[in-house]
Amino acid sequence: GENVEQHPSTLSVQEGDSAVIKCTYSDSASNYFPWYKQELGKRPQLIIDIRSNVGEKKDQRIAVTLNKTAKHFSLHITETQPEDSAVYFCAASTSNYQLIWGAGTKLIIKP
Amino acid sequence: GAVVSQHPSRVICKSGTSVKIECRSLDFQATTMFWYRQFPKKSLMLMATSNEGSKATYEQGVEKDKFLINHASLTLSTLTVTSAHPEDSSFYICSASGWREFNEQFFGPGTRLTVL
């Protein structure tokens, strides 16, 4: 079945620096790639997503890139702030609408 | 838009009892709702997918007689944990899709179930 791998599992960066989280997927039919942010004990919040007909998407400090050939997609957060600390999940979806989830990355922003 | 509510937020029950969790899409009609279980420091594990008016599709290893799912309307799905045991203690989260694109999922706030 489809698999999504996410790296790293933990990422610690200095406040103000950039953070990059990477995911790879196995099903070439995947066409939708969302990123969720989850704070402890709370629901996952959709922060950005990208579809397979686009290579890059940006929303203020957050950007996502997609390489369909390599089946990679990445989340980029610039000018990190303490409130960016959370667990981030990538996911991939095909036409059956189910999301296949990555294992998550715990992002720690050091003051 | 795309607000999903879930009730209750926390429940503590005795072993052997049943617990019902409700998931509602408040401002859109959800064509599909999903039920997840999440263990501490782990990713979300899909339990089942439900479409309004039809039987839920359960993932492998999920007992359909233990986790009863009903999707009676386009805005409401319920998960009933029957004859709960301590190992059923977990964080249960629902999500709904259908707000804009079919694969966008919006999550409820989750239900923390503790079975004594």
mmCIF file of C-alpha atoms in Angstrom:
data_model
loop_
_atom_site.group_PDB
_atom_site.id
_atom_site.type_symbol
_atom_site.label_atom_id
_atom_site.label_comp_id
_atom_site.label_asym_id
_atom_site.label_seq_id
_atom_site.Cartn_x
_atom_site.Cartn_y
_atom_site.Cartn_z
ATOM 1 C CA GLY A 1 0.000 0.000 0.000
ATOM 2 C CA GLU A 2 0.904 3.644 -0.140
ATOM 3 C CA ASN A 3 3.522 4.868 2.281
ATOM 4 C CA VAL A 4 4.664 8.342 3.338
ATOM 5 C CA GLU A 5 8.016 8.796 5.029
ATOM 6 C CA GLN A 6 8.806 11.963 6.951
ATOM 7 C CA HIS A 7 12.148 13.281 8.180
ATOM 8 C CA PRO A 8 13.462 14.334 10.571
ATOM 9 C CA SER A 9 11.472 13.067 13.538
ATOM 10 C CA THR A 10 12.756 15.954 15.651
ATOM 11 C CA LEU A 11 14.108 19.294 14.466
ATOM 12 C CA SER A 12 15.556 21.953 16.712
ATOM 13 C CA VAL A 13 16.321 25.382 15.235
ATOM 14 C CA GLN A 14 17.277 28.765 16.605
ATOM 15 C CA GLU A 15 14.546 31.376 16.623
ATOM 16 C CA GLY A 16 14.732 33.354 13.399
ATOM 17 C CA ASP A 17 16.352 30.555 11.411
ATOM 18 C CA SER A 18 14.610 28.444 8.786
ATOM 19 C CA ALA A 19 13.218 24.948 9.230
ATOM 20 C CA VAL A 20 12.771 22.341 6.513
ATOM 21 C CA ILE A 21 10.811 19.100 6.841
ATOM 22 C CA LYS A 22 10.868 16.531 4.065
ATOM 23 C CA CYS A 23 8.484 13.801 2.983
ATOM 24 C CA THR A 24 8.524 11.141 0.313
ATOM 25 C CA TYR A 25 5.569 9.183 -0.976
ATOM 26 C CA SER A 26 5.300 5.891 -2.808
ATOM 27 C CA ASP A 27 2.104 6.122 -4.867
ATOM 28 C CA SER A 28 2.696 8.044 -8.079
ATOM 29 C CA ALA A 29 -1.079 8.597 -8.332
ATOM 30 C CA SER A 30 -1.018 10.862 -5.272
ATOM 31 C CA ASN A 31 -2.308 14.278 -6.223
ATOM 32 C CA TYR A 32 -2.818 16.238 -3.020
ATOM 33 C CA PHE A 33 -0.242 16.977 -0.323
ATOM 34 C CA PRO A 34 -1.330 18.819 2.822
ATOM 35 C CA TRP A 35 0.730 19.828 5.823
ATOM 36 C CA TYR A 36 -0.796 19.924 9.287
ATOM 37 C CA LYS A 37 0.421 21.497 12.510
ATOM 38 C CA GLN A 38 -0.618 19.884 15.773
ATOM 39 C CA GLU A 39 -0.057 21.364 19.195
ATOM 40 C CA LEU A 40 -0.125 19.121 22.234
ATOM 41 C CA GLY A 41 -3.610 17.813 22.959
ATOM 42 C CA LYS A 42 -5.191 19.745 20.095
ATOM 43 C CA ARG A 43 -6.507 19.005 16.646
ATOM 44 C CA PRO A 44 -4.308 19.004 13.537
ATOM 45 C CA GLN A 45 -4.606 22.327 11.716
ATOM 46 C CA LEU A 46 -4.126 22.566 7.969
ATOM 47 C CA ILE A 47 -1.376 25.123 7.373
ATOM 48 C CA ILE A 48 -0.678 24.730 3.681
ATOM 49 C CA ASP A 49 -1.335 22.273 0.891
ATOM 50 C CA ILE A 50 -0.249 21.698 -2.687
ATOM 51 C CA ARG A 51 -1.708 19.819 -5.611
ATOM 52 C CA SER A 52 0.184 17.811 -8.166
ATOM 53 C CA ASN A 53 -0.204 20.382 -10.927
ATOM 54 C CA VAL A 54 1.850 22.932 -8.961
ATOM 55 C CA GLY A 55 5.530 22.835 -8.036
ATOM 56 C CA GLU A 56 5.604 25.399 -5.260
ATOM 57 C CA LYS A 57 3.210 27.334 -3.074
ATOM 58 C CA LYS A 58 3.907 30.051 -0.548
ATOM 59 C CA ASP A 59 1.896 31.658 2.232
ATOM 60 C CA GLN A 60 3.834 34.309 4.160
ATOM 61 C CA ARG A 61 6.561 32.470 6.109
ATOM 62 C CA ILE A 62 5.462 29.023 4.997
ATOM 63 C CA ALA A 63 6.160 27.378 1.658
ATOM 64 C CA VAL A 64 5.766 23.911 0.225
ATOM 65 C CA THR A 65 7.627 22.444 -2.736
ATOM 66 C CA LEU A 66 6.741 19.351 -4.713
ATOM 67 C CA ASN A 67 8.969 17.232 -6.949
ATOM 68 C CA LYS A 68 6.673 14.737 -8.652
ATOM 69 C CA THR A 69 9.486 12.966 -10.458
ATOM 70 C CA ALA A 70 11.309 12.189 -7.248
ATOM 71 C CA LYS A 71 8.071 11.882 -5.260
ATOM 72 C CA HIS A 72 9.312 14.347 -2.672
ATOM 73 C CA PHE A 73 7.620 17.287 -1.025
ATOM 74 C CA SER A 74 8.932 19.633 1.613
ATOM 75 C CA LEU A 75 7.719 22.217 4.103
ATOM 76 C CA HIS A 76 9.801 25.355 4.553
ATOM 77 C CA ILE A 77 9.284 27.731 7.461
ATOM 78 C CA THR A 78 11.334 30.933 7.422
ATOM 79 C CA GLU A 79 12.028 33.367 10.269
ATOM 80 C CA THR A 80 10.861 30.824 12.826
ATOM 81 C CA GLN A 81 9.106 32.032 15.945
ATOM 82 C CA PRO A 82 8.409 30.340 19.310
ATOM 83 C CA GLU A 83 4.777 29.770 18.331
ATOM 84 C CA ASP A 84 5.959 27.602 15.447
ATOM 85 C CA SER A 85 6.922 24.934 17.994
ATOM 86 C CA ALA A 86 4.593 21.960 17.406
ATOM 87 C CA VAL A 87 4.409 18.620 15.666
ATOM 88 C CA TYR A 88 4.077 18.847 11.897
ATOM 89 C CA PHE A 89 2.578 16.093 9.769
ATOM 90 C CA CYS A 90 2.750 15.671 6.026
ATOM 91 C CA ALA A 91 0.199 13.598 4.161
ATOM 92 C CA ALA A 92 -0.570 12.413 0.655
ATOM 93 C CA SER A 93 -3.892 11.666 -0.937
ATOM 94 C CA THR A 94 -5.115 10.011 -4.087
ATOM 95 C CA SER A 95 -8.516 10.050 -5.667
ATOM 96 C CA ASN A 96 -10.052 7.930 -2.894
ATOM 97 C CA TYR A 97 -9.733 10.989 -0.625
ATOM 98 C CA GLN A 98 -7.997 9.149 2.200
ATOM 99 C CA LEU A 99 -4.881 10.744 3.611
ATOM 100 C CA ILE A 100 -1.757 8.680 4.156
ATOM 101 C CA TRP A 101 0.135 10.311 6.998
ATOM 102 C CA GLY A 102 3.790 10.768 7.743
ATOM 103 C CA ALA A 103 5.051 9.931 11.220
ATOM 104 C CA GLY A 104 5.391 13.569 12.246
ATOM 105 C CA THR A 105 8.210 15.980 13.033
ATOM 106 C CA LYS A 106 8.535 17.644 16.381
ATOM 107 C CA LEU A 107 9.782 21.175 15.716
ATOM 108 C CA ILE A 108 11.477 22.930 18.607
ATOM 109 C CA ILE A 109 12.277 26.632 18.323
ATOM 110 C CA LYS A 110 15.076 27.635 20.649
ATOM 111 C CA PRO A 111 14.936 31.219 21.998
ATOM 112 C CA GLY B 1 -15.752 28.197 6.965
ATOM 113 C CA ALA B 2 -14.904 24.509 7.468
ATOM 114 C CA VAL B 3 -15.616 24.201 11.184
ATOM 115 C CA VAL B 4 -15.891 20.729 12.676
ATOM 116 C CA SER B 5 -17.041 20.119 16.223
ATOM 117 C CA GLN B 6 -16.659 16.992 18.314
ATOM 118 C CA HIS B 7 -18.362 16.042 21.537
ATOM 119 C CA PRO B 8 -17.502 15.187 24.229
ATOM 120 C CA SER B 9 -13.978 16.545 24.527
ATOM 121 C CA ARG B 10 -13.183 14.235 27.426
ATOM 122 C CA VAL B 11 -14.863 11.148 28.785
ATOM 123 C CA ILE B 12 -13.994 8.754 31.575
ATOM 124 C CA CYS B 13 -15.928 5.520 31.768
ATOM 125 C CA LYS B 14 -15.828 2.132 33.434
ATOM 126 C CA SER B 15 -14.812 -1.037 31.631
ATOM 127 C CA GLY B 16 -17.704 -2.683 29.853
ATOM 128 C CA THR B 17 -19.658 0.465 29.162
ATOM 129 C CA SER B 18 -20.245 2.043 25.762
ATOM 130 C CA VAL B 19 -19.265 5.557 24.778
ATOM 131 C CA LYS B 20 -20.656 7.606 21.898
ATOM 132 C CA ILE B 21 -18.654 10.371 20.261
ATOM 133 C CA GLU B 22 -20.289 12.863 17.909
ATOM 134 C CA CYS B 23 -18.657 14.675 15.017
ATOM 135 C CA ARG B 24 -20.434 17.552 13.300
ATOM 136 C CA SER B 25 -19.582 19.759 10.367
ATOM 137 C CA LEU B 26 -21.066 23.098 11.398
ATOM 138 C CA ASP B 27 -20.982 25.183 8.248
ATOM 139 C CA PHE B 28 -20.727 22.767 5.356
ATOM 140 C CA GLN B 29 -22.058 19.454 4.167
ATOM 141 C CA ALA B 30 -19.469 16.755 4.677
ATOM 142 C CA THR B 31 -19.527 14.199 1.911
ATOM 143 C CA THR B 32 -17.091 12.020 3.825
ATOM 144 C CA MET B 33 -16.071 11.796 7.450
ATOM 145 C CA PHE B 34 -13.049 10.012 8.819
ATOM 146 C CA TRP B 35 -12.342 8.626 12.269
ATOM 147 C CA TYR B 36 -8.805 8.486 13.582
ATOM 148 C CA ARG B 37 -7.130 7.265 16.706
ATOM 149 C CA GLN B 38 -3.943 8.842 17.964
ATOM 150 C CA PHE B 39 -1.580 7.442 20.572
ATOM 151 C CA PRO B 40 0.777 9.758 22.479
ATOM 152 C CA LYS B 41 3.594 11.118 20.312
ATOM 153 C CA LYS B 42 2.361 9.141 17.318
ATOM 154 C CA SER B 43 0.790 9.923 14.003
ATOM 155 C CA LEU B 44 -2.892 9.640 13.259
ATOM 156 C CA MET B 45 -4.163 6.136 12.578
ATOM 157 C CA LEU B 46 -7.179 5.947 10.296
ATOM 158 C CA MET B 47 -9.860 3.715 11.750
ATOM 159 C CA ALA B 48 -12.665 4.087 9.222
ATOM 160 C CA THR B 49 -14.134 6.187 6.452
ATOM 161 C CA SER B 50 -17.826 6.942 6.399
ATOM 162 C CA ASN B 51 -20.075 8.369 3.736
ATOM 163 C CA GLU B 52 -23.541 9.654 4.457
ATOM 164 C CA GLY B 53 -26.176 6.960 4.140
ATOM 165 C CA SER B 54 -23.819 4.059 3.594
ATOM 166 C CA LYS B 55 -21.852 1.649 5.734
ATOM 167 C CA ALA B 56 -18.467 2.726 6.970
ATOM 168 C CA THR B 57 -15.311 1.264 5.478
ATOM 169 C CA TYR B 58 -13.026 0.022 8.224
ATOM 170 C CA GLU B 59 -9.262 -0.224 8.030
ATOM 171 C CA GLN B 60 -7.588 -3.544 8.484
ATOM 172 C CA GLY B 61 -7.375 -4.558 12.109
ATOM 173 C CA VAL B 62 -10.205 -2.297 13.285
ATOM 174 C CA GLU B 63 -13.126 -4.268 14.713
ATOM 175 C CA LYS B 64 -16.321 -2.961 13.201
ATOM 176 C CA ASP B 65 -18.461 -4.538 15.931
ATOM 177 C CA LYS B 66 -16.451 -2.760 18.582
ATOM 178 C CA PHE B 67 -16.234 0.633 16.902
ATOM 179 C CA LEU B 68 -19.676 1.331 15.510
ATOM 180 C CA ILE B 69 -19.886 4.210 13.072
ATOM 181 C CA ASN B 70 -23.081 5.858 11.937
ATOM 182 C CA HIS B 71 -23.219 8.654 9.365
ATOM 183 C CA ALA B 72 -26.878 9.589 9.443
ATOM 184 C CA SER B 73 -26.663 12.958 7.743
ATOM 185 C CA LEU B 74 -24.297 15.159 5.793
ATOM 186 C CA THR B 75 -23.370 16.999 8.988
ATOM 187 C CA LEU B 76 -23.211 14.261 11.633
ATOM 188 C CA SER B 77 -21.230 11.095 12.172
ATOM 189 C CA THR B 78 -21.002 9.148 15.412
ATOM 190 C CA LEU B 79 -18.464 6.664 16.736
ATOM 191 C CA THR B 80 -19.579 4.315 19.489
ATOM 192 C CA VAL B 81 -16.935 2.401 21.391
ATOM 193 C CA THR B 82 -18.794 -0.643 22.659
ATOM 194 C CA SER B 83 -17.843 -2.616 25.770
ATOM 195 C CA ALA B 84 -14.873 -0.349 26.343
ATOM 196 C CA HIS B 85 -11.686 -1.702 27.881
ATOM 197 C CA PRO B 86 -8.627 0.134 29.221
ATOM 198 C CA GLU B 87 -6.731 -0.562 25.991
ATOM 199 C CA ASP B 88 -9.348 1.515 24.151
ATOM 200 C CA SER B 89 -8.149 4.578 26.042
ATOM 201 C CA SER B 90 -6.867 6.997 23.446
ATOM 202 C CA PHE B 91 -7.376 10.303 21.644
ATOM 203 C CA TYR B 92 -10.078 9.926 18.983
ATOM 204 C CA ILE B 93 -10.336 12.571 16.267
ATOM 205 C CA CYS B 94 -12.792 12.931 13.445
ATOM 206 C CA SER B 95 -12.345 14.865 10.240
ATOM 207 C CA ALA B 96 -14.696 15.938 7.491
ATOM 208 C CA SER B 97 -14.193 16.656 3.829
ATOM 209 C CA GLY B 98 -16.385 18.313 1.220
ATOM 210 C CA TRP B 99 -15.953 21.997 2.047
ATOM 211 C CA ARG B 100 -14.132 22.894 -1.137
ATOM 212 C CA GLU B 101 -12.176 20.031 -2.583
ATOM 213 C CA PHE B 102 -12.948 16.440 -1.754
ATOM 214 C CA ASN B 103 -9.553 15.598 -0.349
ATOM 215 C CA GLU B 104 -9.228 18.524 2.064
ATOM 216 C CA GLN B 105 -9.894 17.296 5.580
ATOM 217 C CA PHE B 106 -10.793 19.497 8.525
ATOM 218 C CA PHE B 107 -10.529 18.111 12.002
ATOM 219 C CA GLY B 108 -12.661 18.146 15.078
ATOM 220 C CA PRO B 109 -10.985 19.022 18.396
ATOM 221 C CA GLY B 110 -10.734 15.385 19.444
ATOM 222 C CA THR B 111 -12.063 13.284 22.314
ATOM 223 C CA ARG B 112 -9.830 12.009 25.078
ATOM 224 C CA LEU B 113 -11.257 8.647 26.200
ATOM 225 C CA THR B 114 -10.098 7.092 29.445
ATOM 226 C CA VAL B 115 -11.436 3.662 30.354
ATOM 227 C CA LEU B 116 -10.935 2.657 33.969
#
